[in-house]
Short mmCIF file of N, CA and C in Angstrom, two decimals:
data_model
loop_
_atom_site.label_atom_id
_atom_site.label_comp_id
_atom_site.label_asym_id
_atom_site.label_seq_id
_atom_site.Cartn_x
_atom_site.Cartn_y
_atom_site.Cartn_z
N MET A 1 92.99 101.96 94.91
CA MET A 1 94.24 102.16 94.32
C MET A 1 95.41 100.95 94.88
N ALA A 2 94.88 100.83 96.17
CA ALA A 2 95.90 99.30 96.95
C ALA A 2 95.70 97.82 96.54
N THR A 3 94.08 97.83 95.63
CA THR A 3 94.01 96.30 95.90
C THR A 3 94.77 95.48 94.93
N PRO A 4 95.65 95.96 93.70
CA PRO A 4 97.22 95.25 93.32
C PRO A 4 98.31 94.53 94.10
N VAL A 5 98.08 96.17 95.18
CA VAL A 5 99.39 95.57 95.83
C VAL A 5 98.72 94.20 96.95
N LEU A 6 97.94 94.53 97.38
CA LEU A 6 97.12 93.39 98.57
C LEU A 6 96.93 92.17 98.08
N ARG A 7 96.63 91.91 96.29
CA ARG A 7 96.98 90.68 95.80
C ARG A 7 98.32 90.08 95.81
N ALA A 8 98.74 91.14 95.68
CA ALA A 8 100.59 90.57 95.09
C ALA A 8 101.10 90.38 96.59
N LEU A 9 100.79 90.86 97.69
CA LEU A 9 101.24 90.30 99.11
C LEU A 9 100.78 89.01 99.04
N ARG A 10 99.69 88.27 99.07
CA ARG A 10 98.95 87.23 99.39
C ARG A 10 99.50 85.96 98.52
N GLU A 11 99.88 86.39 97.13
CA GLU A 11 100.23 85.46 96.02
C GLU A 11 101.81 85.60 96.03
N GLY A 12 102.46 86.76 96.64
CA GLY A 12 103.99 86.65 97.29
C GLY A 12 104.26 86.11 98.57
N LEU A 13 103.63 85.87 99.58
CA LEU A 13 103.62 85.22 100.84
C LEU A 13 101.99 84.27 101.35
N PRO A 14 102.33 83.45 100.23
CA PRO A 14 100.79 82.27 100.73
C PRO A 14 100.31 82.18 102.22
N ASP A 15 101.92 82.09 102.45
CA ASP A 15 101.50 81.37 104.12
C ASP A 15 101.83 82.60 105.47
N ALA A 16 101.94 83.37 104.81
CA ALA A 16 101.68 84.70 106.04
C ALA A 16 100.64 84.75 106.34
N ARG A 17 100.70 85.40 107.96
CA ARG A 17 99.28 85.91 108.45
C ARG A 17 99.05 87.42 107.84
N ILE A 18 98.13 87.82 107.16
CA ILE A 18 98.40 89.78 106.91
C ILE A 18 96.97 89.97 107.65
N THR A 19 97.30 91.01 108.36
CA THR A 19 96.03 91.79 108.62
C THR A 19 96.34 93.39 108.22
N TYR A 20 95.16 93.69 108.13
CA TYR A 20 94.71 94.88 107.51
C TYR A 20 94.32 95.94 108.93
N LEU A 21 94.66 96.94 108.96
CA LEU A 21 94.19 97.57 109.83
C LEU A 21 93.88 99.19 108.61
N SER A 22 92.60 99.23 108.85
CA SER A 22 91.43 100.25 108.17
C SER A 22 91.03 100.70 108.87
N ARG A 23 90.50 102.26 108.63
CA ARG A 23 89.11 102.73 109.06
C ARG A 23 88.39 102.01 108.59
N PRO A 24 87.23 102.28 109.38
CA PRO A 24 85.75 101.82 109.01
C PRO A 24 84.90 102.06 107.52
N SER A 25 85.48 103.64 107.29
CA SER A 25 84.58 103.81 105.79
C SER A 25 86.04 102.83 104.71
N VAL A 26 86.90 102.56 104.71
CA VAL A 26 87.65 102.11 104.07
C VAL A 26 87.68 100.29 103.75
N SER A 27 87.09 99.97 104.96
CA SER A 27 86.86 98.67 105.56
C SER A 27 85.96 97.79 105.02
N ARG A 28 84.67 98.52 104.52
CA ARG A 28 83.55 98.32 103.68
C ARG A 28 84.51 97.70 102.09
N LEU A 29 85.88 98.15 101.59
CA LEU A 29 85.95 98.29 100.18
C LEU A 29 86.68 97.44 100.62
N LEU A 30 86.92 96.24 101.80
CA LEU A 30 88.26 95.51 101.66
C LEU A 30 87.54 94.15 102.13
N GLY A 31 86.41 94.38 102.84
CA GLY A 31 85.79 93.00 103.18
C GLY A 31 85.78 91.65 102.09
N GLY A 32 85.28 92.31 101.44
CA GLY A 32 84.98 90.64 100.66
C GLY A 32 86.54 90.64 99.59
N LEU A 33 87.42 90.94 99.66
CA LEU A 33 88.93 90.63 99.14
C LEU A 33 89.25 89.72 99.90
N ALA A 34 89.70 88.41 99.13
CA ALA A 34 89.92 87.27 100.20
C ALA A 34 91.46 87.35 99.93
N TRP A 35 92.26 88.29 100.65
CA TRP A 35 93.86 88.12 100.74
C TRP A 35 94.45 88.88 102.10
N HIS A 36 92.94 88.63 102.88
CA HIS A 36 93.66 89.05 104.58
C HIS A 36 93.41 87.68 105.00
N ASP A 37 94.06 87.57 106.20
CA ASP A 37 93.29 86.69 107.03
C ASP A 37 92.71 87.43 108.43
N THR A 38 92.85 88.78 108.65
CA THR A 38 92.13 89.72 109.68
C THR A 38 91.99 90.79 109.35
N LEU A 39 90.40 91.40 109.54
CA LEU A 39 90.97 93.15 109.19
C LEU A 39 90.32 93.69 110.65
N VAL A 40 91.13 94.94 111.13
CA VAL A 40 91.22 95.32 112.46
C VAL A 40 90.56 96.68 111.97
N LEU A 41 89.31 97.25 112.35
CA LEU A 41 89.04 98.54 112.59
C LEU A 41 89.61 99.43 113.29
N GLU A 42 90.46 100.23 112.55
CA GLU A 42 91.35 101.58 113.71
C GLU A 42 89.57 102.32 114.11
N LYS A 43 90.24 102.48 115.61
CA LYS A 43 88.89 103.29 116.19
C LYS A 43 90.02 104.53 116.72
N GLY A 44 89.42 106.24 116.26
CA GLY A 44 89.98 107.37 117.18
C GLY A 44 91.59 107.38 116.01
N PRO A 45 92.33 108.27 116.95
CA PRO A 45 93.36 108.44 116.04
C PRO A 45 94.68 107.48 115.61
N SER A 46 94.59 107.88 114.32
CA SER A 46 96.14 106.83 114.41
C SER A 46 97.42 106.41 114.60
N TRP A 47 97.62 107.43 115.75
CA TRP A 47 98.87 107.70 116.25
C TRP A 47 98.80 107.08 117.50
N ILE A 48 97.69 106.82 117.56
CA ILE A 48 97.54 105.48 119.14
C ILE A 48 97.41 104.23 118.87
N PRO A 49 98.93 103.33 119.45
CA PRO A 49 98.97 101.93 118.65
C PRO A 49 97.98 101.65 119.25
N ARG A 50 97.17 100.22 118.61
CA ARG A 50 96.52 99.49 119.04
C ARG A 50 96.77 98.66 120.18
N GLU A 51 96.09 98.15 120.78
CA GLU A 51 96.67 96.88 121.49
C GLU A 51 96.91 95.82 120.54
N GLY A 52 96.22 95.81 119.27
CA GLY A 52 95.98 94.49 118.58
C GLY A 52 97.45 94.68 117.74
N LEU A 53 98.14 95.77 117.69
CA LEU A 53 99.24 95.83 116.99
C LEU A 53 100.32 95.11 118.19
N ARG A 54 100.36 95.89 119.09
CA ARG A 54 101.39 95.67 120.61
C ARG A 54 101.68 93.69 120.45
N ARG A 55 100.26 93.52 120.82
CA ARG A 55 100.19 91.93 120.95
C ARG A 55 100.37 90.67 119.49
N GLY A 56 100.11 91.54 118.26
CA GLY A 56 99.99 90.69 117.73
C GLY A 56 101.01 89.88 116.57
N GLY A 57 102.55 90.20 117.50
CA GLY A 57 103.75 89.69 117.01
C GLY A 57 103.55 89.36 115.56
N PHE A 58 103.32 90.50 114.82
CA PHE A 58 103.90 91.12 113.73
C PHE A 58 105.18 91.30 113.29
N ASP A 59 106.36 90.53 111.96
CA ASP A 59 107.42 90.92 112.05
C ASP A 59 107.46 92.04 110.97
N ALA A 60 106.24 92.71 110.17
CA ALA A 60 106.43 93.95 109.43
C ALA A 60 104.90 94.58 109.15
N ALA A 61 105.57 95.55 109.12
CA ALA A 61 103.82 96.64 108.72
C ALA A 61 104.31 97.48 107.18
N LEU A 62 103.19 97.07 105.99
CA LEU A 62 103.46 98.03 105.15
C LEU A 62 102.15 98.98 104.95
N LEU A 63 103.10 100.31 105.26
CA LEU A 63 102.12 101.68 105.29
C LEU A 63 101.98 101.68 104.29
N LEU A 64 100.90 101.84 103.89
CA LEU A 64 100.32 102.49 102.30
C LEU A 64 100.04 103.99 102.62
N PRO A 65 99.51 104.71 103.51
CA PRO A 65 99.24 105.81 103.99
C PRO A 65 100.23 106.51 104.42
N ALA A 66 100.77 107.58 103.80
CA ALA A 66 101.91 108.22 104.07
C ALA A 66 102.01 109.46 105.25
N SER A 67 100.87 108.91 106.33
CA SER A 67 100.81 109.83 107.64
C SER A 67 101.52 109.52 108.31
N PHE A 68 102.39 111.05 109.28
CA PHE A 68 102.81 110.31 110.70
C PHE A 68 102.50 109.33 111.27
N GLY A 69 100.97 109.90 111.48
CA GLY A 69 100.06 108.83 112.83
C GLY A 69 100.36 107.35 112.18
N SER A 70 100.35 106.99 110.86
CA SER A 70 100.48 105.66 111.03
C SER A 70 101.62 104.88 111.24
N ALA A 71 102.57 105.66 110.92
CA ALA A 71 104.17 105.36 110.84
C ALA A 71 104.17 105.31 112.34
N TRP A 72 104.00 106.12 112.95
CA TRP A 72 103.92 106.42 114.31
C TRP A 72 103.28 105.06 114.94
N ALA A 73 102.34 104.45 114.89
CA ALA A 73 101.58 103.76 115.49
C ALA A 73 102.05 102.35 115.51
N VAL A 74 102.77 101.90 114.21
CA VAL A 74 103.91 100.98 113.99
C VAL A 74 104.91 101.01 115.01
N TRP A 75 105.57 101.96 114.73
CA TRP A 75 106.74 102.09 115.62
C TRP A 75 106.24 101.92 117.39
N ALA A 76 105.35 102.85 117.77
CA ALA A 76 105.30 102.83 119.02
C ALA A 76 104.45 101.43 119.46
N ALA A 77 103.99 100.41 118.66
CA ALA A 77 103.72 99.45 118.84
C ALA A 77 104.70 98.01 118.73
N GLY A 78 106.08 98.86 118.14
CA GLY A 78 107.31 97.59 118.20
C GLY A 78 107.38 96.72 117.43
N ILE A 79 106.60 96.76 116.37
CA ILE A 79 106.94 96.19 115.08
C ILE A 79 108.22 96.16 114.19
N PRO A 80 109.02 95.32 113.67
CA PRO A 80 110.19 95.78 114.00
C PRO A 80 110.76 95.63 112.29
N ARG A 81 109.59 95.73 111.73
CA ARG A 81 110.04 96.06 109.84
C ARG A 81 108.63 97.05 109.67
N ARG A 82 109.01 97.94 109.38
CA ARG A 82 108.29 99.34 108.81
C ARG A 82 108.79 99.81 107.33
N ILE A 83 107.76 99.57 106.21
CA ILE A 83 108.34 100.20 105.54
C ILE A 83 107.14 100.92 104.52
N GLY A 84 107.68 101.97 104.39
CA GLY A 84 106.78 103.04 104.25
C GLY A 84 107.16 104.32 103.19
N VAL A 85 106.56 105.55 102.63
CA VAL A 85 106.99 106.36 102.16
C VAL A 85 107.66 107.67 102.96
N GLU A 86 109.16 108.11 103.02
CA GLU A 86 109.39 108.75 103.79
C GLU A 86 108.91 110.42 103.29
N ALA A 87 107.61 110.79 104.23
CA ALA A 87 106.76 111.76 103.96
C ALA A 87 107.06 112.52 105.49
N GLN A 88 106.47 113.75 105.57
CA GLN A 88 106.02 114.30 106.43
C GLN A 88 106.82 113.94 107.94
N GLY A 89 108.20 113.98 107.63
CA GLY A 89 109.43 113.65 108.53
C GLY A 89 109.19 112.29 109.53
N ARG A 90 108.71 111.52 108.71
CA ARG A 90 108.39 110.00 109.67
C ARG A 90 109.08 109.22 108.92
N GLY A 91 109.96 109.36 108.54
CA GLY A 91 111.51 108.37 108.06
C GLY A 91 112.17 107.89 109.09
N TRP A 92 111.95 108.55 110.05
CA TRP A 92 113.35 107.95 111.19
C TRP A 92 112.00 107.17 112.23
N LEU A 93 110.96 106.69 111.92
CA LEU A 93 110.06 105.85 112.56
C LEU A 93 110.01 104.55 111.12
N LEU A 94 110.66 104.77 109.67
CA LEU A 94 110.64 103.42 109.16
C LEU A 94 111.79 102.55 109.02
N THR A 95 111.76 101.35 108.95
CA THR A 95 113.37 100.43 108.48
C THR A 95 113.49 100.80 107.27
N ASP A 96 111.91 100.86 106.40
CA ASP A 96 112.71 100.65 104.88
C ASP A 96 111.83 101.73 104.28
N PRO A 97 112.28 103.01 104.64
CA PRO A 97 112.17 103.99 103.45
C PRO A 97 111.87 103.78 102.21
N ILE A 98 110.66 104.42 101.43
CA ILE A 98 111.28 104.88 100.12
C ILE A 98 111.03 106.32 100.05
N GLN A 99 111.77 107.20 99.16
CA GLN A 99 111.64 108.59 98.70
C GLN A 99 110.35 108.70 98.04
N ARG A 100 109.75 109.44 98.72
CA ARG A 100 108.22 110.32 97.84
C ARG A 100 108.67 110.37 96.58
N PRO A 101 107.86 109.90 95.55
CA PRO A 101 108.20 109.94 94.23
C PRO A 101 108.03 111.45 93.82
N ALA A 102 107.85 111.80 92.54
CA ALA A 102 107.34 113.01 91.83
C ALA A 102 106.18 112.33 92.08
N PRO A 103 105.25 113.35 92.00
CA PRO A 103 103.50 113.17 91.76
C PRO A 103 103.32 112.09 90.44
N ASP A 104 102.64 110.86 90.83
CA ASP A 104 102.93 109.67 90.19
C ASP A 104 101.22 109.25 90.61
N TYR A 105 100.74 108.27 89.83
CA TYR A 105 99.81 107.27 90.19
C TYR A 105 100.03 106.84 91.65
N THR A 106 99.56 106.96 92.57
CA THR A 106 99.66 106.56 93.97
C THR A 106 99.89 104.72 93.82
N GLY A 107 99.10 104.08 92.72
CA GLY A 107 99.26 102.65 92.76
C GLY A 107 100.59 102.48 92.34
N ARG A 108 101.27 102.82 91.83
CA ARG A 108 102.96 102.83 91.64
C ARG A 108 103.53 102.96 92.57
N THR A 109 103.21 104.21 93.51
CA THR A 109 104.19 104.19 94.76
C THR A 109 103.86 102.99 95.84
N TYR A 110 102.50 102.57 95.64
CA TYR A 110 102.36 101.11 96.39
C TYR A 110 102.63 100.00 96.19
N ALA A 111 103.16 99.96 94.46
CA ALA A 111 103.90 98.65 94.22
C ALA A 111 105.07 98.96 94.45
N ARG A 112 105.91 99.90 94.37
CA ARG A 112 107.68 100.26 95.45
C ARG A 112 107.67 99.32 96.25
N LEU A 113 106.39 99.78 97.45
CA LEU A 113 106.36 99.46 98.58
C LEU A 113 106.51 98.27 98.59
N ALA A 114 105.56 97.40 97.95
CA ALA A 114 105.54 96.08 98.06
C ALA A 114 106.02 95.38 97.62
N ALA A 115 107.10 95.69 96.76
CA ALA A 115 108.23 95.49 95.88
C ALA A 115 109.70 95.49 96.95
N VAL A 116 109.33 96.04 97.70
CA VAL A 116 110.28 96.06 99.24
C VAL A 116 110.37 94.63 99.72
N LEU A 117 109.33 93.98 100.04
CA LEU A 117 108.88 92.75 100.42
C LEU A 117 109.26 91.61 99.24
N GLY A 118 109.37 91.98 98.06
CA GLY A 118 109.81 91.22 97.17
C GLY A 118 108.06 90.39 96.40
N CYS A 119 107.04 91.23 96.25
CA CYS A 119 106.18 91.07 96.48
C CYS A 119 105.52 92.33 95.17
N ALA A 120 106.35 92.82 94.16
CA ALA A 120 105.77 94.05 93.23
C ALA A 120 104.86 93.32 92.42
N PRO A 121 103.49 94.09 92.49
CA PRO A 121 102.21 93.68 91.78
C PRO A 121 102.78 93.22 90.28
N ARG A 122 102.33 92.08 89.31
CA ARG A 122 102.35 91.94 88.10
C ARG A 122 101.72 92.98 87.21
N GLU A 123 100.64 93.58 87.94
CA GLU A 123 99.44 94.45 86.97
C GLU A 123 99.12 95.58 87.99
N LEU A 124 98.59 96.22 87.47
CA LEU A 124 97.81 97.28 88.44
C LEU A 124 96.21 97.70 88.37
N ARG A 125 96.34 96.38 87.72
CA ARG A 125 94.60 96.44 88.21
C ARG A 125 93.33 96.03 89.03
N LEU A 126 92.45 97.17 89.22
CA LEU A 126 91.90 97.47 90.33
C LEU A 126 90.77 96.19 90.66
N GLU A 127 90.37 96.01 92.00
CA GLU A 127 89.28 95.12 92.07
C GLU A 127 88.60 95.21 93.09
N LEU A 128 87.52 95.00 93.40
CA LEU A 128 86.32 94.98 94.20
C LEU A 128 85.96 93.36 94.42
N ALA A 129 85.35 92.96 96.03
CA ALA A 129 84.50 91.82 95.53
C ALA A 129 83.86 92.44 96.60
N THR A 130 82.50 91.88 96.67
CA THR A 130 81.58 91.50 97.87
C THR A 130 81.73 90.66 98.72
N THR A 131 80.94 90.94 100.12
CA THR A 131 80.68 89.48 101.10
C THR A 131 79.32 89.11 100.89
N PRO A 132 79.32 88.04 101.44
CA PRO A 132 78.10 87.29 100.97
C PRO A 132 77.20 88.28 101.84
N GLU A 133 76.97 88.78 102.87
CA GLU A 133 76.13 89.99 103.45
C GLU A 133 75.82 90.95 102.91
N GLU A 134 76.48 91.76 102.11
CA GLU A 134 76.53 92.82 101.00
C GLU A 134 75.88 92.16 99.60
N GLU A 135 75.84 90.83 99.54
CA GLU A 135 75.12 90.38 98.14
C GLU A 135 73.83 90.31 98.56
N VAL A 136 73.40 90.35 99.74
CA VAL A 136 71.82 90.25 100.51
C VAL A 136 71.30 91.14 100.28
N GLU A 137 72.43 92.29 100.55
CA GLU A 137 71.50 93.83 101.11
C GLU A 137 71.40 94.45 99.49
#
């Protein structure tokens, strides 16, 4: 459900350095997509800020998971702009919270988050791609 937003971020911010922080299970879905510069695998609990987050020099974090741990990690890493859904008591960790919508398609919620950065997707079409290694497999 995130691929329309990931595509819109790359199209809307073509010169930005885009890094995905992902769980290993999700990274297989993201690896073949050409919309990021770096893919960092999350190891351990998400509330532990990763060294890569602290030293990454990131300007902003767009938080697609509405978990407290994801907001805590980017806040503790000192990322100055933190955009996410206000849920689970994490609103104070975000600089640009959006209100949790009534039950809706998650892709639309993600699109609202990307709109904060001026990168709302034009469409909500999902997309997947494979890496060359996966093609061989």
